[in-house]
Tab-separated table of N, CA and C in Angstrom:
chain	number	residue	atom	x	y	z
A	90	UNK	N	9.505	0.842	2.561
A	90	UNK	CA	8.885	0.401	3.789
A	90	UNK	C	7.615	-0.420	3.528
A	91	UNK	N	7.337	-0.709	2.259
A	91	UNK	CA	6.231	-1.601	1.947
A	91	UNK	C	4.870	-0.960	1.895
A	92	UNK	N	4.825	0.340	1.754
A	92	UNK	CA	3.545	1.049	1.686
A	92	UNK	C	3.097	1.179	0.238
A	93	UNK	N	1.814	0.922	-0.046
A	93	UNK	CA	1.330	1.113	-1.417
A	93	UNK	C	1.551	2.567	-1.862
A	94	UNK	N	1.972	2.718	-3.120
A	94	UNK	CA	2.322	4.032	-3.645
A	94	UNK	C	1.436	4.379	-4.827
A	95	UNK	N	1.034	5.643	-4.870
A	95	UNK	CA	0.356	6.203	-6.032
A	95	UNK	C	1.300	7.265	-6.569
A	96	UNK	N	1.619	7.177	-7.865
A	96	UNK	CA	2.570	8.127	-8.445
A	96	UNK	C	2.132	8.521	-9.845
A	97	UNK	N	2.535	9.709	-10.245
A	97	UNK	CA	2.261	10.179	-11.593
A	97	UNK	C	3.081	9.411	-12.616
A	98	UNK	N	2.449	9.097	-13.736
A	98	UNK	CA	3.137	8.343	-14.790
A	98	UNK	C	3.845	9.249	-15.794
A	99	UNK	N	3.960	10.521	-15.469
A	99	UNK	CA	4.552	11.476	-16.397
A	99	UNK	C	5.937	11.957	-15.960
A	100	UNK	N	6.618	11.125	-15.191
A	100	UNK	CA	7.953	11.516	-14.732
A	100	UNK	C	8.789	10.259	-14.515
A	101	UNK	N	9.967	10.457	-13.947
A	101	UNK	CA	10.841	9.316	-13.663
A	101	UNK	C	10.288	8.415	-12.563
A	102	UNK	N	9.255	8.866	-11.878
A	102	UNK	CA	8.674	8.041	-10.822
A	102	UNK	C	8.133	6.721	-11.352
A	103	UNK	N	7.700	6.715	-12.602
A	103	UNK	CA	7.173	5.460	-13.155
A	103	UNK	C	8.258	4.383	-13.194
A	104	UNK	N	9.506	4.778	-13.443
A	104	UNK	CA	10.616	3.810	-13.423
A	104	UNK	C	10.876	3.328	-12.003
A	105	UNK	N	10.798	4.220	-11.067
A	105	UNK	CA	11.070	3.877	-9.676
A	105	UNK	C	9.953	3.005	-9.101
A	106	UNK	N	8.717	3.355	-9.384
A	106	UNK	CA	7.576	2.606	-8.861
A	106	UNK	C	7.429	1.259	-9.559
A	107	UNK	N	7.659	1.227	-10.868
A	107	UNK	CA	7.504	-0.016	-11.619
A	107	UNK	C	6.109	-0.586	-11.459
A	108	UNK	N	6.018	-1.895	-11.244
A	108	UNK	CA	4.704	-2.512	-11.061
A	108	UNK	C	4.356	-2.656	-9.576
A	109	UNK	N	5.085	-1.942	-8.738
A	109	UNK	CA	4.887	-2.060	-7.296
A	109	UNK	C	3.922	-1.016	-6.749
A	110	UNK	N	3.346	-0.232	-7.618
A	110	UNK	CA	2.420	0.801	-7.172
A	110	UNK	C	1.384	1.074	-8.241
A	111	UNK	N	0.638	2.120	-8.030
A	111	UNK	CA	-0.402	2.524	-8.969
A	111	UNK	C	0.067	3.786	-9.667
A	112	UNK	N	0.212	3.701	-10.989
A	112	UNK	CA	0.631	4.857	-11.767
A	112	UNK	C	-0.609	5.520	-12.359
A	113	UNK	N	-0.660	6.838	-12.249
A	113	UNK	CA	-1.826	7.588	-12.696
A	113	UNK	C	-1.406	8.828	-13.468
A	114	UNK	N	-2.358	9.395	-14.167
A	114	UNK	CA	-2.193	10.723	-14.748
A	114	UNK	C	-2.479	11.697	-13.608
A	115	UNK	N	-1.449	12.284	-13.059
A	115	UNK	CA	-1.584	13.130	-11.877
A	115	UNK	C	-2.383	14.403	-12.142
A	116	UNK	N	-2.634	14.717	-13.403
A	116	UNK	CA	-3.446	15.892	-13.715
A	116	UNK	C	-4.932	15.553	-13.775
A	117	UNK	N	-5.260	14.279	-13.665
A	117	UNK	CA	-6.642	13.817	-13.744
A	117	UNK	C	-7.180	13.587	-12.333
A	118	UNK	N	-8.015	14.495	-11.869
A	118	UNK	CA	-8.524	14.446	-10.501
A	118	UNK	C	-9.335	13.168	-10.263
A	119	UNK	N	-10.144	12.767	-11.219
A	119	UNK	CA	-10.964	11.567	-11.059
A	119	UNK	C	-10.084	10.308	-10.941
A	120	UNK	N	-9.057	10.241	-11.793
A	120	UNK	CA	-8.145	9.087	-11.737
A	120	UNK	C	-7.403	9.050	-10.402
A	121	UNK	N	-6.989	10.208	-9.932
A	121	UNK	CA	-6.314	10.301	-8.638
A	121	UNK	C	-7.238	9.844	-7.514
A	122	UNK	N	-8.484	10.301	-7.568
A	122	UNK	CA	-9.467	9.925	-6.555
A	122	UNK	C	-9.695	8.423	-6.545
A	123	UNK	N	-9.841	7.836	-7.734
A	123	UNK	CA	-10.064	6.389	-7.822
A	123	UNK	C	-8.875	5.606	-7.283
A	124	UNK	N	-7.665	6.089	-7.545
A	124	UNK	CA	-6.466	5.405	-7.044
A	124	UNK	C	-6.412	5.455	-5.519
A	125	UNK	N	-6.747	6.593	-4.953
A	125	UNK	CA	-6.770	6.717	-3.487
A	125	UNK	C	-7.824	5.780	-2.903
A	126	UNK	N	-9.000	5.763	-3.519
A	126	UNK	CA	-10.060	4.863	-3.044
A	126	UNK	C	-9.608	3.405	-3.118
A	127	UNK	N	-8.885	3.056	-4.176
A	127	UNK	CA	-8.397	1.687	-4.319
A	127	UNK	C	-7.432	1.331	-3.193
A	128	UNK	N	-6.505	2.228	-2.902
A	128	UNK	CA	-5.505	1.951	-1.862
A	128	UNK	C	-6.156	1.823	-0.490
A	129	UNK	N	-7.070	2.718	-0.166
A	129	UNK	CA	-7.670	2.661	1.174
A	129	UNK	C	-8.647	1.496	1.329
A	130	UNK	N	-9.049	0.879	0.212
A	130	UNK	CA	-9.982	-0.243	0.313
A	130	UNK	C	-9.323	-1.607	0.056
A	131	UNK	N	-7.987	-1.632	0.022
A	131	UNK	CA	-7.284	-2.905	-0.184
A	131	UNK	C	-7.588	-3.868	0.957
A	132	UNK	N	-7.814	-5.139	0.591
A	132	UNK	CA	-7.947	-6.135	1.652
A	132	UNK	C	-6.539	-6.576	2.069
A	133	UNK	N	-6.471	-7.443	3.058
A	133	UNK	CA	-5.179	-7.844	3.629
A	133	UNK	C	-4.269	-8.494	2.583
A	134	UNK	N	-4.828	-9.354	1.739
A	134	UNK	CA	-4.025	-10.029	0.717
A	134	UNK	C	-3.509	-9.044	-0.335
A	135	UNK	N	-4.371	-8.133	-0.764
A	135	UNK	CA	-3.953	-7.134	-1.751
A	135	UNK	C	-2.867	-6.232	-1.165
A	136	UNK	N	-3.042	-5.840	0.087
A	136	UNK	CA	-2.039	-4.997	0.742
A	136	UNK	C	-0.702	-5.737	0.820
A	137	UNK	N	-0.755	-7.015	1.173
A	137	UNK	CA	0.474	-7.814	1.265
A	137	UNK	C	1.177	-7.907	-0.082
A	138	UNK	N	0.393	-8.041	-1.150
A	138	UNK	CA	0.975	-8.103	-2.494
A	138	UNK	C	1.690	-6.794	-2.829
A	139	UNK	N	1.046	-5.663	-2.559
A	139	UNK	CA	1.697	-4.368	-2.792
A	139	UNK	C	2.960	-4.244	-1.944
A	140	UNK	N	2.879	-4.689	-0.707
A	140	UNK	CA	4.025	-4.589	0.194
A	140	UNK	C	5.205	-5.396	-0.346
A	141	UNK	N	4.959	-6.640	-0.739
A	141	UNK	CA	6.028	-7.488	-1.275
A	141	UNK	C	6.637	-6.873	-2.534
A	142	UNK	N	5.788	-6.397	-3.444
A	142	UNK	CA	6.285	-5.812	-4.687
A	142	UNK	C	7.092	-4.539	-4.422
A	143	UNK	N	6.609	-3.717	-3.499
A	143	UNK	CA	7.323	-2.462	-3.240
A	143	UNK	C	8.663	-2.696	-2.564
A	144	UNK	N	8.727	-3.676	-1.665
A	144	UNK	CA	10.005	-3.979	-1.027
A	144	UNK	C	11.000	-4.552	-2.040
A	145	UNK	N	10.514	-5.392	-2.955
A	145	UNK	CA	11.384	-5.939	-4.002
A	145	UNK	C	11.852	-4.828	-4.938
A	146	UNK	N	10.960	-3.919	-5.282
A	146	UNK	CA	11.315	-2.800	-6.166
A	146	UNK	C	12.338	-1.891	-5.499
A	147	UNK	N	12.171	-1.637	-4.222
A	147	UNK	CA	13.087	-0.753	-3.489
A	147	UNK	C	14.513	-1.301	-3.471
A	148	UNK	N	14.654	-2.621	-3.503
A	148	UNK	CA	15.988	-3.221	-3.492
A	148	UNK	C	16.775	-2.913	-4.774
A	149	UNK	N	16.070	-2.501	-5.818
A	149	UNK	CA	16.741	-2.162	-7.077
A	149	UNK	C	17.471	-0.829	-6.990
A	150	UNK	N	17.180	-0.053	-5.958
A	150	UNK	CA	17.735	1.291	-5.833
A	150	UNK	C	18.451	1.436	-4.500
A	151	UNK	N	19.734	1.813	-4.569
A	151	UNK	CA	20.493	2.039	-3.347
A	151	UNK	C	21.597	3.045	-3.648
A	152	UNK	N	22.102	3.649	-2.601
A	152	UNK	CA	23.211	4.600	-2.762
A	152	UNK	C	24.428	3.863	-3.315
A	153	UNK	N	24.672	2.650	-2.830
A	153	UNK	CA	25.825	1.886	-3.306
A	153	UNK	C	25.713	1.594	-4.795
A	154	UNK	N	24.554	1.156	-5.228
A	154	UNK	CA	24.367	0.856	-6.645
A	154	UNK	C	24.548	2.122	-7.484
A	155	UNK	N	23.968	3.226	-7.042
A	155	UNK	CA	24.100	4.485	-7.771
A	155	UNK	C	25.568	4.902	-7.857
A	156	UNK	N	26.275	4.775	-6.748
A	156	UNK	CA	27.691	5.140	-6.709
A	156	UNK	C	28.502	4.250	-7.646
A	157	UNK	N	28.286	2.940	-7.568
A	157	UNK	CA	29.015	2.002	-8.427
A	157	UNK	C	28.767	2.293	-9.906
A	158	UNK	N	27.522	2.540	-10.260
A	158	UNK	CA	27.194	2.808	-11.663
A	158	UNK	C	27.765	4.146	-12.134
A	159	UNK	N	27.790	5.139	-11.257
A	159	UNK	CA	28.375	6.435	-11.608
A	159	UNK	C	29.876	6.304	-11.826
A	160	UNK	N	30.548	5.599	-10.952
A	160	UNK	CA	31.995	5.371	-11.098
A	160	UNK	C	32.282	4.619	-12.387
A	161	UNK	N	31.448	3.631	-12.707
A	161	UNK	CA	31.630	2.868	-13.940
A	161	UNK	C	31.529	3.771	-15.173
A	162	UNK	N	30.558	4.670	-15.171
A	162	UNK	CA	30.396	5.596	-16.306
A	162	UNK	C	31.610	6.511	-16.415
A	163	UNK	N	32.035	7.104	-15.284
A	163	UNK	CA	33.210	7.970	-15.309
A	163	UNK	C	34.453	7.221	-15.779
A	164	UNK	N	34.615	5.995	-15.320
A	164	UNK	CA	35.770	5.191	-15.724
A	164	UNK	C	35.771	4.947	-17.237
A	165	UNK	N	34.609	4.634	-17.785
A	165	UNK	CA	34.510	4.415	-19.238
A	165	UNK	C	34.854	5.677	-20.003
A	166	UNK	N	34.370	6.809	-19.525
A	166	UNK	CA	34.629	8.078	-20.203
A	166	UNK	C	36.112	8.432	-20.110
A	167	UNK	N	36.686	8.280	-18.939
A	167	UNK	CA	38.089	8.651	-18.746
A	167	UNK	C	39.054	7.711	-19.458
A	168	UNK	N	38.647	6.464	-19.655
A	168	UNK	CA	39.517	5.480	-20.294
A	168	UNK	C	39.294	5.346	-21.801
A	169	UNK	N	38.439	6.163	-22.350
A	169	UNK	CA	38.201	6.044	-23.793
A	169	UNK	C	38.894	7.122	-24.575
């Protein structure tokens, strides 16, 4: 939906967020605080940049793509 995201860099979320959000060490309170301050102080242009990047990143993930890739893996396994 184009909202700036803050996510921990110690899980699969870093792959999902990519460069469309702010990745942090979620165990570091100061880093988390700074990331929140950054997001709430974005100007209009910075917010638009995050929005564009997040919408583009979201297009990489869909139920159809996941289903197609899962079927492809099963097909390779069953046909080998």
